[in-house]
Amino acid sequence: MRVKLQHVAHTRSGDKGNTSNISVIAYDPDLYPLLKEQLTAERFHRHYAGTVDGPVLRYEVDGLAALNFVAHGALGGGVSRSLCLDNYGKSLSAAILGFELEVPDTLRDKLRNYPAGA
Amino acid sequence: MATLSRNAEEADTLSKTIRIGAGSAWWGDRVEPAIVNAERGDLDYLCFETMAEATISAAQVRARRDPTFPGYDTYLDDRMRGVLPHCLRRGTKIVTNQGWINPDGAAQRIVHWLREFGAKGVKVAAVNGSLITDRVLSLTDTILENGKPTSTLAPSLVSAEVYLGAEPIAEALRNGAHIVVTGRVADPSIFMAPMMVEFGWDPLDHARLGAGNGLGHLIECGAQVTGGYFSDPGFKDVPDPWNLAFPIVEVESDGSAVVTKGAGTVGEVNLMTVKEQLLYEVHDPANYITPDVVVDFTTARLEQVGPDRVKVTHIGGKPRTPTLKVSIGCTEGFIGEDMFFYAGPGALRRAQLAKRILEERFKIVKLDAEEVRIDFLGLNAIHGAMSPKDQPEPYEIAVRVAARTRTKEEAIKVGREVDGMAVSGVGHTGKRVPHQDRTREIIGVWSSLVPRDRIVPSINYFES
């Protein structure tokens, strides 16, 4: 079944200069391999097309069942120069919650709040 | 003020646990959770982080225009009035970077409050040496962001400051300071310095410093690890998020620790809040560079050991780099910004026409801008081009227009043209009458590196 990332992982963004880091943390370690396999840096970048100039780097933190994406050129030149309303890019971590993943039915019980709002 | 730390009576210092609490995550943070931590946190140390990247350059700009601006945290009085009586009673020491561009002035102001509270003989240390505006161009070569020489920044330079580490803070504490106030210091270092002093960690012991800096990183953002910046209703719920506590970390001599919050306080410390904070503003999690050490978060082990208690062990460390980071603030022109509104049937169509009118007006008045944005709040103003194209039309929409310009005169044109829309624009335009300047000066922030051995902090001591 296809589900939104919202049900698989929680996320947070932080800013440094013109770069945003967006962490994607699996709700359950059993869901983490799906993230690793399907949420590649390339797909992440495509999801943010028009908003993140790139490049996008992906770091894997297996011990936390988390991926950390470092998105360059994401903040309109950086906090003080940016004309973006959200100049810190604090809301950027919400955008990836709409990314869709293929999840096997066997992992249905591991999903957060499924099927509410799915 | 007592000089004893919590378990100093124990002969074996290796077996003691120290409690360090957070007092702020930035300048604008709430004050009352710091007071709660001071009053009920049973703390050995209360530490304040009050700066964003551009805080110091903004302070420099303000100091040039406003001779009465003292150059330190404008909420220093609020914070110290609130926490000092409790810290004095408990013997809790304070480390804070509220000194901004005037650590000595901040220390003297703290002495004023100590005397107000009747505390005699309390030593306050001011750590200076982070401000290197006058010599940054001789100490640095290259701008990290674009590879150009730092000398190209000379005409627009406002301020430059080095991120100092924990060592000068630790030195001040060892010399008997009860309160240490600094200028620019790396955020985690403010929280780690007490660990170095209490456990006798060597500045080159990168294993322990990695752990200590990692713990500092976990609580430097205040409520972000106790349920702040976290709630997502239905997915991640936090009880009573209007009254969140600031975190406390209970540290052991080997750098293992429990992240928690005061007994009976509101919030949530769990594996999710700790993981989110652990990766917050981190790029390569195996190589998080600070002045003191390179932290490796990839080895960390987290375990929920009780309600609002997460045990953190095995954060790693690698030897510190031979350089320190410099933040260079420069004037870079102005931003003009304004907003107006539409509601009711056809709101979006009217907003789109308003956008077109403004675009044409900017040509007519020859707006000289480096970048212009006209966004529709409720549709695409936050996530920009990636916002879904097939949304239902919103009932209300705000048009927000912003331009980046070289001069203030050009930035003023943005607000002037929006004013004209009130009578010569689209039907049913809503508009607030502006009561404040709709332009602001941009302080651009650049980074560079300076050899560590060229920076020598100095410490001044004051006494109440």
PDB file of C-alpha atoms in Angstrom, chain B residues 51-333:
ATOM      1  CA  MET B  51      22.222  34.252  20.314  1.00  0.00           C
ATOM      2  CA  ALA B  52      21.183  33.524  16.786  1.00  0.00           C
ATOM      3  CA  GLU B  53      23.723  33.733  13.974  1.00  0.00           C
ATOM      4  CA  ALA B  54      23.108  37.432  13.280  1.00  0.00           C
ATOM      5  CA  THR B  55      22.524  38.586  16.884  1.00  0.00           C
ATOM      6  CA  ILE B  56      25.944  40.158  17.280  1.00  0.00           C
ATOM      7  CA  SER B  57      25.969  42.012  13.968  1.00  0.00           C
ATOM      8  CA  ALA B  58      22.455  43.293  14.688  1.00  0.00           C
ATOM      9  CA  ALA B  59      23.742  44.464  18.069  1.00  0.00           C
ATOM     10  CA  GLN B  60      26.626  46.258  16.356  1.00  0.00           C
ATOM     11  CA  VAL B  61      24.252  48.027  13.972  1.00  0.00           C
ATOM     12  CA  ARG B  62      22.050  49.057  16.886  1.00  0.00           C
ATOM     13  CA  ALA B  63      25.037  50.243  18.945  1.00  0.00           C
ATOM     14  CA  ARG B  64      26.076  52.545  16.090  1.00  0.00           C
ATOM     15  CA  ARG B  65      22.646  54.166  15.974  1.00  0.00           C
ATOM     16  CA  ASP B  66      21.624  54.095  19.613  1.00  0.00           C
ATOM     17  CA  PRO B  67      24.269  55.323  22.077  1.00  0.00           C
ATOM     18  CA  THR B  68      22.130  54.149  25.015  1.00  0.00           C
ATOM     19  CA  PHE B  69      22.169  50.488  23.894  1.00  0.00           C
ATOM     20  CA  PRO B  70      24.438  48.678  26.374  1.00  0.00           C
ATOM     21  CA  GLY B  71      25.466  45.973  23.894  1.00  0.00           C
ATOM     22  CA  TYR B  72      24.311  42.957  25.885  1.00  0.00           C
ATOM     23  CA  ASP B  73      21.092  40.890  25.975  1.00  0.00           C
ATOM     24  CA  THR B  74      18.194  43.322  26.262  1.00  0.00           C
ATOM     25  CA  TYR B  75      16.441  40.770  28.497  1.00  0.00           C
ATOM     26  CA  LEU B  76      19.426  40.431  30.840  1.00  0.00           C
ATOM     27  CA  ASP B  77      17.548  42.223  33.625  1.00  0.00           C
ATOM     28  CA  ASP B  78      14.426  40.065  33.220  1.00  0.00           C
ATOM     29  CA  ARG B  79      16.439  36.860  33.289  1.00  0.00           C
ATOM     30  CA  MET B  80      18.734  37.774  36.172  1.00  0.00           C
ATOM     31  CA  ARG B  81      15.978  39.310  38.308  1.00  0.00           C
ATOM     32  CA  GLY B  82      14.052  36.083  37.890  1.00  0.00           C
ATOM     33  CA  VAL B  83      16.729  33.481  38.521  1.00  0.00           C
ATOM     34  CA  LEU B  84      19.351  35.096  40.765  1.00  0.00           C
ATOM     35  CA  PRO B  85      17.486  34.850  44.097  1.00  0.00           C
ATOM     36  CA  HIS B  86      16.931  31.127  43.547  1.00  0.00           C
ATOM     37  CA  CYS B  87      20.462  30.487  42.293  1.00  0.00           C
ATOM     38  CA  LEU B  88      21.916  32.332  45.277  1.00  0.00           C
ATOM     39  CA  ARG B  89      19.845  30.280  47.686  1.00  0.00           C
ATOM     40  CA  ARG B  90      20.715  26.987  46.026  1.00  0.00           C
ATOM     41  CA  GLY B  91      24.350  27.763  45.153  1.00  0.00           C
ATOM     42  CA  THR B  92      23.630  27.210  41.480  1.00  0.00           C
ATOM     43  CA  LYS B  93      26.302  28.632  39.214  1.00  0.00           C
ATOM     44  CA  ILE B  94      25.397  30.423  36.006  1.00  0.00           C
ATOM     45  CA  VAL B  95      27.022  30.363  32.574  1.00  0.00           C
ATOM     46  CA  THR B  96      25.540  32.699  29.972  1.00  0.00           C
ATOM     47  CA  ASN B  97      26.440  34.235  26.628  1.00  0.00           C
ATOM     48  CA  GLN B  98      24.259  37.264  27.276  1.00  0.00           C
ATOM     49  CA  GLY B  99      27.344  39.487  26.988  1.00  0.00           C
ATOM     50  CA  TRP B 100      26.989  39.813  23.178  1.00  0.00           C
ATOM     51  CA  ILE B 101      29.323  42.706  22.252  1.00  0.00           C
ATOM     52  CA  ASN B 102      29.845  43.859  25.846  1.00  0.00           C
ATOM     53  CA  PRO B 103      30.538  40.990  28.268  1.00  0.00           C
ATOM     54  CA  ASP B 104      32.161  43.357  30.795  1.00  0.00           C
ATOM     55  CA  GLY B 105      29.069  45.561  30.798  1.00  0.00           C
ATOM     56  CA  ALA B 106      26.805  42.558  31.271  1.00  0.00           C
ATOM     57  CA  ALA B 107      28.960  41.296  34.146  1.00  0.00           C
ATOM     58  CA  GLN B 108      28.769  44.695  35.838  1.00  0.00           C
ATOM     59  CA  ARG B 109      25.008  44.739  35.398  1.00  0.00           C
ATOM     60  CA  ILE B 110      24.811  41.274  37.003  1.00  0.00           C
ATOM     61  CA  VAL B 111      26.892  42.592  39.893  1.00  0.00           C
ATOM     62  CA  HIS B 112      24.276  45.349  40.239  1.00  0.00           C
ATOM     63  CA  TRP B 113      21.529  42.749  40.611  1.00  0.00           C
ATOM     64  CA  LEU B 114      23.596  40.673  43.036  1.00  0.00           C
ATOM     65  CA  ARG B 115      23.940  43.729  45.254  1.00  0.00           C
ATOM     66  CA  GLU B 116      20.210  44.410  44.941  1.00  0.00           C
ATOM     67  CA  PHE B 117      19.639  40.925  46.301  1.00  0.00           C
ATOM     68  CA  GLY B 118      22.115  41.459  49.120  1.00  0.00           C
ATOM     69  CA  ALA B 119      24.725  38.993  47.893  1.00  0.00           C
ATOM     70  CA  LYS B 120      28.231  40.039  48.818  1.00  0.00           C
ATOM     71  CA  GLY B 121      31.504  38.659  47.482  1.00  0.00           C
ATOM     72  CA  VAL B 122      30.025  36.806  44.530  1.00  0.00           C
ATOM     73  CA  LYS B 123      32.525  36.622  41.683  1.00  0.00           C
ATOM     74  CA  VAL B 124      31.344  37.309  38.120  1.00  0.00           C
ATOM     75  CA  ALA B 125      33.669  36.614  35.194  1.00  0.00           C
ATOM     76  CA  ALA B 126      33.434  38.183  31.745  1.00  0.00           C
ATOM     77  CA  VAL B 127      34.989  36.236  28.889  1.00  0.00           C
ATOM     78  CA  ASN B 128      36.188  38.582  26.158  1.00  0.00           C
ATOM     79  CA  GLY B 129      38.035  37.922  22.945  1.00  0.00           C
ATOM     80  CA  SER B 130      35.404  36.664  20.564  1.00  0.00           C
ATOM     81  CA  LEU B 131      35.063  40.031  18.815  1.00  0.00           C
ATOM     82  CA  ILE B 132      37.758  40.361  16.157  1.00  0.00           C
ATOM     83  CA  THR B 133      36.152  42.917  13.844  1.00  0.00           C
ATOM     84  CA  ASP B 134      39.288  45.072  13.631  1.00  0.00           C
ATOM     85  CA  ARG B 135      41.597  42.224  12.631  1.00  0.00           C
ATOM     86  CA  VAL B 136      39.406  39.689  10.886  1.00  0.00           C
ATOM     87  CA  LEU B 137      40.758  40.590   7.444  1.00  0.00           C
ATOM     88  CA  SER B 138      44.346  39.902   8.518  1.00  0.00           C
ATOM     89  CA  LEU B 139      43.421  36.645  10.280  1.00  0.00           C
ATOM     90  CA  THR B 140      41.304  35.067   7.542  1.00  0.00           C
ATOM     91  CA  ASP B 141      41.723  34.297   3.854  1.00  0.00           C
ATOM     92  CA  THR B 142      38.641  32.784   2.341  1.00  0.00           C
ATOM     93  CA  ILE B 143      34.871  33.036   2.636  1.00  0.00           C
ATOM     94  CA  LEU B 144      33.656  29.470   3.189  1.00  0.00           C
ATOM     95  CA  GLU B 145      30.337  29.934   1.384  1.00  0.00           C
ATOM     96  CA  ASN B 146      31.713  31.157  -1.947  1.00  0.00           C
ATOM     97  CA  GLY B 147      35.506  30.749  -1.902  1.00  0.00           C
ATOM     98  CA  LYS B 148      36.164  34.466  -2.452  1.00  0.00           C
ATOM     99  CA  PRO B 149      38.794  36.348  -0.414  1.00  0.00           C
ATOM    100  CA  THR B 150      37.479  37.815   2.834  1.00  0.00           C
ATOM    101  CA  SER B 151      39.076  41.128   1.802  1.00  0.00           C
ATOM    102  CA  THR B 152      36.136  41.593  -0.590  1.00  0.00           C
ATOM    103  CA  LEU B 153      33.947  42.098   2.500  1.00  0.00           C
ATOM    104  CA  ALA B 154      35.985  45.095   3.732  1.00  0.00           C
ATOM    105  CA  PRO B 155      33.639  47.856   2.507  1.00  0.00           C
ATOM    106  CA  SER B 156      30.548  46.340   4.141  1.00  0.00           C
ATOM    107  CA  LEU B 157      32.025  44.797   7.282  1.00  0.00           C
ATOM    108  CA  VAL B 158      29.969  45.356  10.462  1.00  0.00           C
ATOM    109  CA  SER B 159      31.316  42.782  12.869  1.00  0.00           C
ATOM    110  CA  ALA B 160      33.320  39.602  13.058  1.00  0.00           C
ATOM    111  CA  GLU B 161      33.402  37.221  15.916  1.00  0.00           C
ATOM    112  CA  VAL B 162      35.089  33.914  16.591  1.00  0.00           C
ATOM    113  CA  TYR B 163      33.169  31.046  18.110  1.00  0.00           C
ATOM    114  CA  LEU B 164      35.131  30.457  21.313  1.00  0.00           C
ATOM    115  CA  GLY B 165      34.987  27.090  23.057  1.00  0.00           C
ATOM    116  CA  ALA B 166      34.507  25.915  26.617  1.00  0.00           C
ATOM    117  CA  GLU B 167      38.073  26.454  27.842  1.00  0.00           C
ATOM    118  CA  PRO B 168      37.898  30.123  28.927  1.00  0.00           C
ATOM    119  CA  ILE B 169      34.582  29.451  30.700  1.00  0.00           C
ATOM    120  CA  ALA B 170      36.121  26.479  32.491  1.00  0.00           C
ATOM    121  CA  GLU B 171      39.112  28.609  33.474  1.00  0.00           C
ATOM    122  CA  ALA B 172      36.846  31.287  34.945  1.00  0.00           C
ATOM    123  CA  LEU B 173      34.910  28.665  36.913  1.00  0.00           C
ATOM    124  CA  ARG B 174      38.144  27.125  38.209  1.00  0.00           C
ATOM    125  CA  ASN B 175      39.202  30.601  39.309  1.00  0.00           C
ATOM    126  CA  GLY B 176      36.156  30.814  41.524  1.00  0.00           C
ATOM    127  CA  ALA B 177      33.632  32.578  39.332  1.00  0.00           C
ATOM    128  CA  HIS B 178      30.031  31.828  40.278  1.00  0.00           C
ATOM    129  CA  ILE B 179      28.668  33.482  37.199  1.00  0.00           C
ATOM    130  CA  VAL B 180      30.392  33.517  33.812  1.00  0.00           C
ATOM    131  CA  VAL B 181      29.154  35.812  31.067  1.00  0.00           C
ATOM    132  CA  THR B 182      30.565  35.620  27.558  1.00  0.00           C
ATOM    133  CA  GLY B 183      30.283  37.030  24.071  1.00  0.00           C
ATOM    134  CA  ARG B 184      30.131  34.617  21.133  1.00  0.00           C
ATOM    135  CA  VAL B 185      30.787  31.059  22.304  1.00  0.00           C
ATOM    136  CA  ALA B 186      29.720  27.883  20.514  1.00  0.00           C
ATOM    137  CA  ASP B 187      26.325  26.981  21.943  1.00  0.00           C
ATOM    138  CA  PRO B 188      27.187  23.485  23.267  1.00  0.00           C
ATOM    139  CA  SER B 189      30.381  24.795  24.902  1.00  0.00           C
ATOM    140  CA  ILE B 190      28.347  26.951  27.305  1.00  0.00           C
ATOM    141  CA  PHE B 191      26.768  23.775  28.676  1.00  0.00           C
ATOM    142  CA  MET B 192      29.876  21.605  28.538  1.00  0.00           C
ATOM    143  CA  ALA B 193      32.270  23.895  30.416  1.00  0.00           C
ATOM    144  CA  PRO B 194      30.774  22.928  33.799  1.00  0.00           C
ATOM    145  CA  MET B 195      31.259  19.233  32.978  1.00  0.00           C
ATOM    146  CA  MET B 196      34.938  19.847  32.208  1.00  0.00           C
ATOM    147  CA  VAL B 197      35.407  21.602  35.537  1.00  0.00           C
ATOM    148  CA  GLU B 198      33.416  19.202  37.695  1.00  0.00           C
ATOM    149  CA  PHE B 199      34.905  16.047  36.200  1.00  0.00           C
ATOM    150  CA  GLY B 200      38.374  17.368  35.421  1.00  0.00           C
ATOM    151  CA  TRP B 201      38.082  16.556  31.721  1.00  0.00           C
ATOM    152  CA  ASP B 202      41.164  17.483  29.720  1.00  0.00           C
ATOM    153  CA  PRO B 203      40.607  19.883  26.780  1.00  0.00           C
ATOM    154  CA  LEU B 204      42.215  17.282  24.519  1.00  0.00           C
ATOM    155  CA  ASP B 205      40.208  14.303  25.824  1.00  0.00           C
ATOM    156  CA  HIS B 206      38.102  14.113  22.683  1.00  0.00           C
ATOM    157  CA  ALA B 207      36.156  11.044  23.761  1.00  0.00           C
ATOM    158  CA  ARG B 208      34.687  12.768  26.814  1.00  0.00           C
ATOM    159  CA  LEU B 209      34.435  16.149  25.145  1.00  0.00           C
ATOM    160  CA  GLY B 210      32.521  14.586  22.280  1.00  0.00           C
ATOM    161  CA  ALA B 211      29.993  13.254  24.752  1.00  0.00           C
ATOM    162  CA  GLY B 212      29.901  16.515  26.696  1.00  0.00           C
ATOM    163  CA  ASN B 213      29.453  18.645  23.597  1.00  0.00           C
ATOM    164  CA  GLY B 214      26.770  16.294  22.335  1.00  0.00           C
ATOM    165  CA  LEU B 215      24.878  16.683  25.614  1.00  0.00           C
ATOM    166  CA  GLY B 216      25.293  20.446  25.366  1.00  0.00           C
ATOM    167  CA  HIS B 217      23.811  20.284  21.885  1.00  0.00           C
ATOM    168  CA  LEU B 218      20.844  18.321  23.242  1.00  0.00           C
ATOM    169  CA  ILE B 219      19.825  20.972  25.793  1.00  0.00           C
ATOM    170  CA  GLU B 220      21.118  24.197  24.227  1.00  0.00           C
ATOM    171  CA  CYS B 221      17.823  24.643  22.358  1.00  0.00           C
ATOM    172  CA  GLY B 222      15.803  24.630  25.553  1.00  0.00           C
ATOM    173  CA  ALA B 223      12.274  23.287  25.167  1.00  0.00           C
ATOM    174  CA  GLN B 224      13.069  21.719  21.788  1.00  0.00           C
ATOM    175  CA  VAL B 225      14.024  18.565  23.703  1.00  0.00           C
ATOM    176  CA  THR B 226      11.168  18.819  26.234  1.00  0.00           C
ATOM    177  CA  GLY B 227       8.337  18.875  23.711  1.00  0.00           C
ATOM    178  CA  GLY B 228       8.747  22.318  22.173  1.00  0.00           C
ATOM    179  CA  TYR B 229       8.723  22.667  18.399  1.00  0.00           C
ATOM    180  CA  PHE B 230       7.423  19.106  18.334  1.00  0.00           C
ATOM    181  CA  SER B 231       3.613  18.818  18.595  1.00  0.00           C
ATOM    182  CA  ASP B 232       1.840  17.460  15.531  1.00  0.00           C
ATOM    183  CA  PRO B 233      -1.704  16.720  16.707  1.00  0.00           C
ATOM    184  CA  GLY B 234      -2.702  13.098  16.293  1.00  0.00           C
ATOM    185  CA  PHE B 235       0.832  12.045  15.472  1.00  0.00           C
ATOM    186  CA  LYS B 236       2.985  13.572  18.183  1.00  0.00           C
ATOM    187  CA  ASP B 237       1.025  14.985  21.078  1.00  0.00           C
ATOM    188  CA  VAL B 238       2.463  16.943  23.986  1.00  0.00           C
ATOM    189  CA  PRO B 239       0.337  17.577  27.080  1.00  0.00           C
ATOM    190  CA  ASP B 240      -0.227  21.242  28.049  1.00  0.00           C
ATOM    191  CA  PRO B 241       2.210  22.662  25.493  1.00  0.00           C
ATOM    192  CA  TRP B 242       1.524  26.195  26.755  1.00  0.00           C
ATOM    193  CA  ASN B 243       3.635  25.620  29.830  1.00  0.00           C
ATOM    194  CA  LEU B 244       6.716  23.676  28.728  1.00  0.00           C
ATOM    195  CA  ALA B 245       9.693  23.196  31.021  1.00  0.00           C
ATOM    196  CA  PHE B 246      13.296  23.673  29.963  1.00  0.00           C
ATOM    197  CA  PRO B 247      15.507  20.578  30.078  1.00  0.00           C
ATOM    198  CA  ILE B 248      17.923  19.340  32.677  1.00  0.00           C
ATOM    199  CA  VAL B 249      20.761  16.936  32.002  1.00  0.00           C
ATOM    200  CA  GLU B 250      22.192  14.693  34.728  1.00  0.00           C
ATOM    201  CA  VAL B 251      25.767  13.967  33.721  1.00  0.00           C
ATOM    202  CA  GLU B 252      28.195  11.306  34.862  1.00  0.00           C
ATOM    203  CA  SER B 253      31.963  11.642  34.724  1.00  0.00           C
ATOM    204  CA  ASP B 254      32.233   9.405  31.644  1.00  0.00           C
ATOM    205  CA  GLY B 255      29.891  11.659  29.656  1.00  0.00           C
ATOM    206  CA  SER B 256      26.874   9.423  29.860  1.00  0.00           C
ATOM    207  CA  ALA B 257      23.765  11.233  30.974  1.00  0.00           C
ATOM    208  CA  VAL B 258      20.030  11.334  31.438  1.00  0.00           C
ATOM    209  CA  VAL B 259      18.115  14.081  29.651  1.00  0.00           C
ATOM    210  CA  THR B 260      15.108  15.045  31.729  1.00  0.00           C
ATOM    211  CA  LYS B 261      13.152  17.972  33.169  1.00  0.00           C
ATOM    212  CA  GLY B 262      12.230  19.154  36.643  1.00  0.00           C
ATOM    213  CA  ALA B 263       9.914  17.053  38.781  1.00  0.00           C
ATOM    214  CA  GLY B 264       6.282  18.033  38.305  1.00  0.00           C
ATOM    215  CA  THR B 265       6.923  20.254  35.293  1.00  0.00           C
ATOM    216  CA  VAL B 266       5.088  20.122  31.983  1.00  0.00           C
ATOM    217  CA  GLY B 267       6.400  18.718  28.698  1.00  0.00           C
ATOM    218  CA  GLU B 268       7.687  15.535  27.190  1.00  0.00           C
ATOM    219  CA  VAL B 269      11.167  14.019  27.055  1.00  0.00           C
ATOM    220  CA  ASN B 270      11.124  10.844  24.992  1.00  0.00           C
ATOM    221  CA  LEU B 271      13.115   9.063  22.311  1.00  0.00           C
ATOM    222  CA  MET B 272      11.422  11.133  19.603  1.00  0.00           C
ATOM    223  CA  THR B 273      12.112  14.541  21.140  1.00  0.00           C
ATOM    224  CA  VAL B 274      15.709  13.552  21.846  1.00  0.00           C
ATOM    225  CA  LYS B 275      16.315  12.178  18.337  1.00  0.00           C
ATOM    226  CA  GLU B 276      14.865  15.285  16.697  1.00  0.00           C
ATOM    227  CA  GLN B 277      17.043  17.546  18.809  1.00  0.00           C
ATOM    228  CA  LEU B 278      20.101  15.350  18.338  1.00  0.00           C
ATOM    229  CA  LEU B 279      20.001  15.931  14.585  1.00  0.00           C
ATOM    230  CA  TYR B 280      18.808  19.555  14.759  1.00  0.00           C
ATOM    231  CA  GLU B 281      21.068  21.878  12.726  1.00  0.00           C
ATOM    232  CA  VAL B 282      23.538  19.030  12.250  1.00  0.00           C
ATOM    233  CA  HIS B 283      24.962  18.308   8.814  1.00  0.00           C
ATOM    234  CA  ASP B 284      27.242  15.237   8.839  1.00  0.00           C
ATOM    235  CA  PRO B 285      26.143  13.444  12.036  1.00  0.00           C
ATOM    236  CA  ALA B 286      29.522  11.689  12.287  1.00  0.00           C
ATOM    237  CA  ASN B 287      31.432  14.977  12.140  1.00  0.00           C
ATOM    238  CA  TYR B 288      29.713  17.820  13.986  1.00  0.00           C
ATOM    239  CA  ILE B 289      32.466  20.405  14.316  1.00  0.00           C
ATOM    240  CA  THR B 290      32.637  22.565  17.426  1.00  0.00           C
ATOM    241  CA  PRO B 291      35.566  24.607  18.796  1.00  0.00           C
ATOM    242  CA  ASP B 292      36.240  21.943  21.443  1.00  0.00           C
ATOM    243  CA  VAL B 293      35.877  18.674  19.580  1.00  0.00           C
ATOM    244  CA  VAL B 294      34.355  16.966  16.545  1.00  0.00           C
ATOM    245  CA  VAL B 295      31.234  15.177  17.796  1.00  0.00           C
ATOM    246  CA  ASP B 296      30.134  11.812  16.412  1.00  0.00           C
ATOM    247  CA  PHE B 297      26.400  11.332  16.945  1.00  0.00           C
ATOM    248  CA  THR B 298      26.226   8.136  14.893  1.00  0.00           C
ATOM    249  CA  THR B 299      27.478   6.000  17.794  1.00  0.00           C
ATOM    250  CA  ALA B 300      24.925   7.366  20.279  1.00  0.00           C
ATOM    251  CA  ARG B 301      22.654   4.992  22.152  1.00  0.00           C
ATOM    252  CA  LEU B 302      19.362   6.203  23.551  1.00  0.00           C
ATOM    253  CA  GLU B 303      17.173   4.466  26.076  1.00  0.00           C
ATOM    254  CA  GLN B 304      13.956   5.567  27.762  1.00  0.00           C
ATOM    255  CA  VAL B 305      14.680   4.747  31.411  1.00  0.00           C
ATOM    256  CA  GLY B 306      11.629   6.370  32.977  1.00  0.00           C
ATOM    257  CA  PRO B 307       8.935   8.961  32.368  1.00  0.00           C
ATOM    258  CA  ASP B 308      10.642  12.023  30.829  1.00  0.00           C
ATOM    259  CA  ARG B 309      14.025  10.372  31.307  1.00  0.00           C
ATOM    260  CA  VAL B 310      16.146   9.412  28.303  1.00  0.00           C
ATOM    261  CA  LYS B 311      19.560   7.946  28.920  1.00  0.00           C
ATOM    262  CA  VAL B 312      22.160   9.011  26.359  1.00  0.00           C
ATOM    263  CA  THR B 313      25.430   7.117  26.079  1.00  0.00           C
ATOM    264  CA  HIS B 314      28.209   6.525  23.565  1.00  0.00           C
ATOM    265  CA  ILE B 315      28.168   9.886  21.827  1.00  0.00           C
ATOM    266  CA  GLY B 316      31.613   9.870  20.251  1.00  0.00           C
ATOM    267  CA  GLY B 317      34.328  12.448  19.798  1.00  0.00           C
ATOM    268  CA  LYS B 318      37.242  13.074  17.453  1.00  0.00           C
ATOM    269  CA  PRO B 319      40.163  15.492  17.849  1.00  0.00           C
ATOM    270  CA  ARG B 320      39.320  19.167  17.499  1.00  0.00           C
ATOM    271  CA  THR B 321      40.223  21.037  14.327  1.00  0.00           C
ATOM    272  CA  PRO B 322      43.218  23.434  14.183  1.00  0.00           C
ATOM    273  CA  THR B 323      40.892  26.278  13.231  1.00  0.00           C
ATOM    274  CA  LEU B 324      37.985  28.162  14.763  1.00  0.00           C
ATOM    275  CA  LYS B 325      34.949  29.417  12.872  1.00  0.00           C
ATOM    276  CA  VAL B 326      34.473  33.139  12.380  1.00  0.00           C
ATOM    277  CA  SER B 327      31.102  34.688  11.685  1.00  0.00           C
ATOM    278  CA  ILE B 328      31.337  37.889   9.647  1.00  0.00           C
ATOM    279  CA  GLY B 329      28.383  40.259   9.507  1.00  0.00           C
ATOM    280  CA  CYS B 330      28.129  42.686   6.589  1.00  0.00           C
ATOM    281  CA  THR B 331      25.624  45.285   5.480  1.00  0.00           C
ATOM    282  CA  GLU B 332      23.985  44.064   2.318  1.00  0.00           C
ATOM    283  CA  GLY B 333      21.267  46.520   1.457  1.00  0.00           C
TER     284      GLY B 333
END
